[in-house]
XYZ file of C-alpha atoms in Angstrom:
406
model
C 106.605 26.863 126.133
C 108.772 27.132 123.299
C 109.046 25.106 119.987
C 111.137 26.003 117.847
C 112.594 24.371 114.495
C 116.048 22.928 114.259
C 116.036 23.594 110.155
C 114.154 26.048 108.477
C 112.566 23.359 106.112
C 111.107 20.848 108.908
C 108.951 23.092 110.709
C 105.659 24.039 110.150
C 104.939 27.028 107.717
C 103.066 29.579 109.375
C 99.794 31.074 107.874
C 98.763 34.507 109.811
C 94.725 35.461 109.496
C 91.669 33.678 109.799
C 89.599 35.371 106.363
C 89.023 33.346 103.063
C 92.594 34.179 101.672
C 94.311 33.094 105.106
C 92.213 30.265 105.274
C 92.745 29.210 101.266
C 96.722 29.525 101.594
C 96.310 27.585 104.498
C 94.458 24.400 103.481
C 96.193 24.684 99.576
C 99.779 23.945 101.538
C 98.283 21.444 103.599
C 97.155 19.509 100.719
C 100.268 18.887 99.547
C 101.205 17.249 102.478
C 103.206 20.000 104.341
C 102.457 20.907 107.957
C 100.899 24.026 108.192
C 99.794 25.992 111.359
C 97.121 28.491 110.568
C 97.036 31.012 113.114
C 93.253 32.720 113.207
C 91.448 34.462 115.421
C 87.530 33.372 115.129
C 85.748 35.475 111.951
C 83.617 37.760 112.100
C 79.780 36.207 112.486
C 78.221 39.503 111.279
C 79.549 40.028 107.968
C 77.186 40.477 105.617
C 79.162 40.666 102.224
C 79.643 38.232 99.319
C 82.095 37.001 96.902
C 82.093 36.867 93.469
C 84.397 34.275 92.952
C 85.806 34.041 89.582
C 87.024 30.223 87.859
C 90.504 30.306 89.165
C 89.015 30.925 92.287
C 86.358 28.209 91.780
C 89.179 25.866 90.784
C 91.584 26.745 94.410
C 88.567 25.844 96.548
C 88.073 22.503 94.467
C 91.949 21.905 95.668
C 91.191 23.023 98.726
C 88.407 20.241 99.287
C 85.266 22.636 99.901
C 83.879 23.440 96.650
C 81.757 20.924 96.557
C 80.110 21.935 100.115
C 79.566 25.376 98.693
C 78.216 25.059 94.949
C 74.731 24.372 96.207
C 74.720 28.031 97.936
C 76.261 29.427 94.963
C 75.225 31.558 92.100
C 76.413 31.467 88.803
C 77.492 34.174 87.185
C 76.544 33.915 83.517
C 76.007 37.577 82.362
C 77.865 40.371 83.322
C 76.249 44.270 82.465
C 77.276 47.308 82.769
C 74.785 50.355 82.400
C 76.284 53.680 82.489
C 73.219 55.816 84.556
C 75.600 59.029 85.160
C 72.974 60.917 83.042
C 75.452 63.157 81.903
C 75.830 64.247 78.712
C 78.625 62.184 77.177
C 77.596 58.722 78.595
C 78.615 55.619 77.418
C 76.719 52.509 75.107
C 75.539 49.721 77.772
C 77.675 47.045 77.636
C 77.173 43.160 78.324
C 79.480 40.446 79.075
C 78.368 36.562 78.010
C 80.476 34.227 79.272
C 79.346 31.811 76.165
C 81.138 33.783 73.985
C 84.226 32.607 75.797
C 83.556 29.199 76.342
C 83.931 26.937 79.784
C 80.483 27.838 81.540
C 80.119 30.996 84.021
C 82.720 33.246 84.516
C 82.588 32.653 88.428
C 79.757 32.419 91.165
C 78.782 34.328 93.977
C 78.426 33.412 97.511
C 77.799 35.075 101.100
C 81.234 35.237 102.883
C 79.954 33.251 106.108
C 79.405 30.454 103.802
C 82.493 30.363 101.945
C 84.298 30.899 105.286
C 82.305 28.509 107.240
C 83.168 25.870 104.782
C 86.786 26.247 104.258
C 86.952 26.793 108.512
C 85.116 22.929 108.383
C 87.738 21.798 106.330
C 90.773 23.059 108.161
C 89.652 20.647 110.801
C 89.402 18.483 109.145
C 93.028 18.039 107.448
C 95.742 16.115 109.887
C 98.676 18.276 108.039
C 96.955 21.499 109.651
C 96.688 22.535 112.919
C 94.394 26.065 113.670
C 95.560 28.009 116.692
C 93.030 30.423 117.566
C 95.236 32.995 119.449
C 96.594 35.916 117.965
C 100.532 36.723 116.866
C 101.718 39.162 119.161
C 105.381 39.856 117.925
C 107.106 39.115 114.999
C 110.771 38.687 114.439
C 111.919 37.878 110.809
C 115.647 36.163 110.933
C 118.310 34.890 108.712
C 117.482 31.103 108.925
C 113.624 31.326 110.526
C 110.827 33.706 112.116
C 109.938 33.537 115.137
C 106.696 34.086 116.764
C 105.000 34.875 119.288
C 101.935 34.718 120.565
C 99.802 37.019 123.566
C 100.403 34.133 125.865
C 103.690 34.004 125.231
C 104.222 31.301 123.639
C 107.027 31.094 121.081
C 107.449 29.482 117.711
C 109.798 29.267 114.576
C 108.876 28.963 111.117
C 111.066 28.931 108.027
C 108.342 30.857 106.650
C 105.131 33.068 107.025
C 101.802 33.747 104.845
C 100.814 37.179 106.022
C 97.248 37.028 105.276
C 96.641 39.435 108.332
C 94.747 42.393 106.696
C 95.672 45.694 105.501
C 97.216 47.079 108.453
C 99.206 43.985 108.535
C 102.012 43.924 111.392
C 103.542 40.770 109.641
C 103.713 43.141 106.592
C 105.608 45.669 108.844
C 107.713 43.540 110.790
C 109.536 42.831 107.459
C 109.668 46.026 106.505
C 107.631 46.588 103.723
C 106.119 49.961 103.412
C 102.446 50.307 101.980
C 101.028 53.389 100.144
C 97.688 53.315 100.930
C 95.107 56.001 99.235
C 91.717 56.999 100.140
C 88.999 57.985 97.842
C 85.722 60.198 98.811
C 83.593 57.321 98.980
C 82.316 54.171 100.969
C 80.619 51.397 100.355
C 77.373 49.653 100.868
C 76.939 45.963 101.311
C 73.547 44.381 102.051
C 71.618 40.974 100.534
C 68.232 41.935 99.089
C 65.364 40.214 97.739
C 63.363 40.891 94.597
C 60.100 40.079 92.497
C 61.852 39.363 89.025
C 63.992 36.534 88.377
C 67.891 37.969 87.907
C 68.214 35.071 85.861
C 72.087 35.078 86.498
C 72.906 38.142 85.364
C 75.331 40.838 87.276
C 74.656 44.494 86.436
C 76.837 47.538 87.376
C 75.008 50.728 86.972
C 77.527 53.258 86.658
C 76.408 56.530 88.463
C 78.570 60.004 89.245
C 79.213 58.807 92.673
C 80.483 55.172 92.082
C 78.920 51.509 90.728
C 75.616 50.345 92.091
C 76.427 46.752 91.526
C 73.734 43.472 91.734
C 75.066 40.278 91.863
C 73.213 37.096 91.493
C 72.322 34.672 94.686
C 70.713 31.793 94.821
C 66.861 32.407 94.380
C 65.373 35.652 93.575
C 67.779 37.390 95.519
C 70.891 39.330 95.149
C 74.329 41.104 96.690
C 74.384 44.569 96.567
C 77.528 46.676 96.462
C 76.788 49.920 96.622
C 79.289 52.837 96.346
C 78.735 56.417 96.935
C 79.809 59.691 98.492
C 80.034 59.435 102.466
C 76.759 62.068 103.064
C 75.576 59.702 100.457
C 76.090 56.790 102.623
C 75.054 57.995 106.158
C 71.478 59.049 104.580
C 70.994 55.731 102.944
C 72.327 54.185 105.906
C 69.556 56.156 107.694
C 66.819 55.239 106.392
C 64.241 52.589 106.997
C 64.510 49.067 105.436
C 61.168 49.959 102.773
C 62.657 53.872 102.041
C 66.069 52.203 100.525
C 64.328 49.400 99.231
C 62.098 52.136 97.237
C 65.394 53.798 96.535
C 67.238 51.117 94.838
C 64.118 50.256 92.835
C 63.884 53.307 91.181
C 68.116 53.986 90.715
C 68.383 50.658 89.254
C 65.218 51.511 86.813
C 63.523 48.390 88.214
C 65.271 45.475 86.706
C 63.884 42.939 89.128
C 60.691 44.731 89.866
C 60.218 45.386 93.550
C 62.734 45.031 96.465
C 60.421 42.362 98.659
C 62.877 42.473 101.683
C 66.317 44.196 102.591
C 69.233 42.255 104.666
C 71.515 43.951 107.505
C 73.887 46.561 106.130
C 77.264 47.701 106.149
C 79.189 50.877 105.325
C 83.017 50.889 104.706
C 85.466 53.357 103.301
C 86.636 53.369 99.860
C 90.745 52.979 99.300
C 93.620 51.173 97.306
C 96.478 49.685 98.639
C 100.069 48.747 97.499
C 103.281 47.494 98.653
C 107.125 47.882 98.337
C 107.146 44.425 97.903
C 104.948 41.255 98.231
C 107.678 38.819 100.277
C 110.697 40.112 102.197
C 112.677 38.231 104.868
C 110.945 34.520 104.896
C 107.404 36.663 105.254
C 104.962 37.135 101.986
C 102.071 38.803 101.553
C 98.793 37.370 101.053
C 95.147 38.940 100.373
C 94.777 42.269 101.717
C 98.239 42.275 103.111
C 99.394 42.935 99.667
C 96.477 44.770 97.848
C 93.899 46.513 98.073
C 91.359 47.692 95.708
C 87.420 49.112 95.294
C 85.040 46.853 94.972
C 84.678 47.313 91.086
C 84.695 43.951 88.849
C 85.097 41.340 90.963
C 88.757 41.477 91.559
C 89.572 41.639 95.544
C 89.718 38.498 97.478
C 90.291 37.101 93.737
C 93.692 38.377 93.542
C 94.105 36.922 97.584
C 93.187 33.451 96.290
C 95.803 34.008 93.157
C 98.347 34.863 95.665
C 97.736 31.503 97.513
C 97.702 29.314 94.608
C 100.938 30.889 93.656
C 102.799 30.791 97.046
C 100.831 26.799 97.395
C 102.867 25.699 94.078
C 106.135 27.147 94.990
C 106.422 25.925 98.656
C 105.199 22.075 97.519
C 107.823 22.418 94.752
C 110.086 23.346 97.809
C 108.989 20.938 100.110
C 109.119 18.014 98.182
C 112.930 18.845 97.166
C 113.981 18.908 100.577
C 114.735 22.553 99.973
C 114.347 25.701 102.221
C 110.462 27.121 101.509
C 111.256 30.626 102.932
C 114.653 31.101 100.925
C 115.642 34.470 99.367
C 115.016 32.570 95.745
C 111.558 31.053 96.488
C 110.350 34.534 97.510
C 111.671 36.405 94.711
C 109.884 34.209 92.540
C 106.807 34.605 94.617
C 106.793 38.639 94.115
C 107.751 38.077 90.555
C 104.420 36.369 89.889
C 102.370 38.455 91.421
C 103.382 41.633 90.961
C 102.428 42.074 87.267
C 98.812 40.996 88.139
C 98.563 42.710 91.067
C 99.806 46.424 89.122
C 97.582 45.630 86.361
C 93.993 45.308 88.012
C 94.926 47.806 90.662
C 95.724 50.680 87.648
C 92.771 49.093 85.392
C 90.403 49.460 88.682
C 91.764 53.060 89.798
C 91.363 54.356 86.616
C 87.700 53.239 85.689
C 86.640 54.467 89.520
C 88.184 57.651 88.903
C 87.260 58.235 85.316
C 83.655 57.341 86.427
C 84.330 60.241 89.229
C 85.561 62.822 86.865
C 83.710 65.812 85.409
C 86.704 66.295 83.250
C 84.790 66.000 79.470
C 87.791 64.420 78.039
C 88.141 61.606 80.304
C 84.594 60.838 79.825
C 84.761 60.914 76.394
C 87.660 58.318 76.322
C 85.670 56.096 79.202
C 82.640 56.139 76.636
C 84.523 55.523 73.573
C 86.336 52.718 75.415
C 82.629 51.053 76.644
C 81.525 51.714 72.871
C 84.299 49.582 71.603
C 83.449 46.419 73.951
C 79.990 46.510 72.296
C 80.855 46.369 69.219
C 84.150 44.850 68.699
C 83.477 41.042 69.841
C 87.360 40.080 69.611
C 88.062 42.765 71.877
C 85.451 42.133 73.964
C 86.127 38.586 74.667
C 89.981 39.422 74.935
C 89.030 42.102 77.935
C 86.716 39.203 79.382
C 89.769 36.305 79.350
C 91.791 39.407 81.016
C 89.059 39.765 83.891
C 88.401 36.321 84.461
C 91.998 34.881 84.126
C 96.127 35.220 85.771
C 97.927 36.861 82.708
C 101.012 34.606 82.144
C 102.046 30.910 82.890
C 98.838 30.875 85.579
C 99.883 28.271 88.476
C 98.644 25.053 88.057
C 95.780 25.026 90.566
C 94.023 28.143 88.556
C 94.271 25.892 85.575
C 92.687 23.043 87.294
C 95.901 21.141 87.526
C 96.961 19.015 90.671
C 99.476 20.543 92.966
């Protein structure tokens, strides 16, 4: 039976998408006492990836009430190291970023996606102002006063605002009339976890090769998550290796910095792409996470951007709700889009440029990249500025990101 809101400010806010960004969005909004309905099909139980959660994302998870359940399964990221392993004539110096230079504790923490999603889902089940609906949305129809949603079994709902966290192929984005532009790189990423002989000492190491980065990110104990970006043909070759052969190749490619690779977990491979959109919000629909931006897995920015989306939207919705205002009106959508535009654009551009500079055989570009890394290594103030920009939201961050109450 259809359930329609009588007034835009009195209906449930709807979040579509059950990944970490969608779950966090729903939890943050609900934590302010705003009624939320989350349409979230069950999570993929075979997700072998991990997420490096930067400081602001940890604050998001604290505000969502889940960080205390995650902290014991997360490894702190105290040092981030870039090593030029291209073997080219113009090689950049090694650069080390140490969190002690800027204070405030670790840059972030690395945690398995399965553990992260489970903690978010468990919390969602316990929040009284949040209802979780496992049905899929089949039809999204924006209107002047509300958005009408229909599930696959024919049930209809109305909401003043949709938070669309439904992925890079977002049906909600298409319904809002927001266009997206996607570019593909001639690269694929392999993701898997390993156990190794030597302690990582909470150091994340990113080897820049001529096909993309090979990144070791600490996990609790003598374990690390691997994101290995290579050409498609190389990805197919690596995926076909048995565990022992892959372990040996990984040991050699990493100069055995962690000693022998003792075990290799299940692997996944996916193409590398970048997605940009014409707007982050329109027609009572706002974009969250990969519905609004996709970046290569470099610099731990992907999900962290999505958590920034969630924090900014939650703050705006909570303020509007408390003031008795329409949480889906044009002014709120424009404010949200304006807040997110600079952050998303800057990080998408920077990651794209860094990735292309590694891939390019153009000597002047290689020289410019090497010079930039040389300056980072030599100039402390510049290095500290880059560290702060890398982990913080530009401009005035949302209250949640600053660790303040919503």
